[in-house]
Amino acid sequence: MNPATTNPSTTNVEDIPPTRLRLDRALDRLDVVFRGMTARADEAQCDCHWGSEEELALLKIPDVELDPDLLYRTWHACDWTDHGAVLRRVLPQFARALVGGLVEPHQMDEVGRSFSRGHCYRWPVRQSTAVWEFLHAWWAHSLTDPDPVAPVHELLALCTEASGTIGPWLAVWERLDHPVADRHLAEAAAQWEYDLLRDELPWSMWWWEDDDTDAARTELSAWLVRHVPARLQAQDDATEELLHLVRLIGLTGPARYEDPHWPSDRH
């Protein structure tokens, strides 16, 4: 897994991928933009279930680093009076923890919900721009990273939940002509095919209306059907079985279920 930051004393700038340089700049920008942020003075939490008064007080002091457990409890809690203010308080450290692999990959959808609860799109332009640049930089870097800190399919769920849209993230992937990005595409298709063949989005969108979730699922399905076969055949990154499953995602009704390649274990 990649380190949270690049050590200039051991790595030549010329050897650092451009996507990593962009990500480092985005992290540095978060440090600048969110310096001095605090939770609201009247913010409260349950000392039985969340933590102590002393820990809560730390969120009202700017720029004090939190221990990993307190950081987790802070971004993960869903019952803050002002989740946006709390998220702004921890965001520089939180972003570096994400990029540094200190948050479990299976929690990426929960991370996305934390960004969504914070309503980042409503923040002042300087702040919201810094957040979106971080997410886009992390996404672009992960697509070409052979060993990203979180699987790309998990990161897509995070970015979709955080931004409220799936299209821009798929568009970046579509434009990227890179063998590693294609390998991630094969892995993602293998992860998603089971749910998409049941006409379900492969992850939960807790804050979305059903129509919005269906629209995202439809967009993802159509995108896979259009772009997976040619890219994966060219890279030898997909089995014949996976290619048939992706093809089936593009069919509906009896045409899907009566196809000779419909998997027998789905009945």
Tab-separated table of C-alpha atoms in Angstrom, residues 61 89 157 173:
chain	number	residue	atom	x	y	z
A	61	ILE	CA	-9.609	22.901	19.669
A	89	ARG	CA	-12.389	19.850	11.908
A	157	ALA	CA	-19.003	3.660	-3.916
A	173	TRP	CA	-12.256	5.678	-15.894
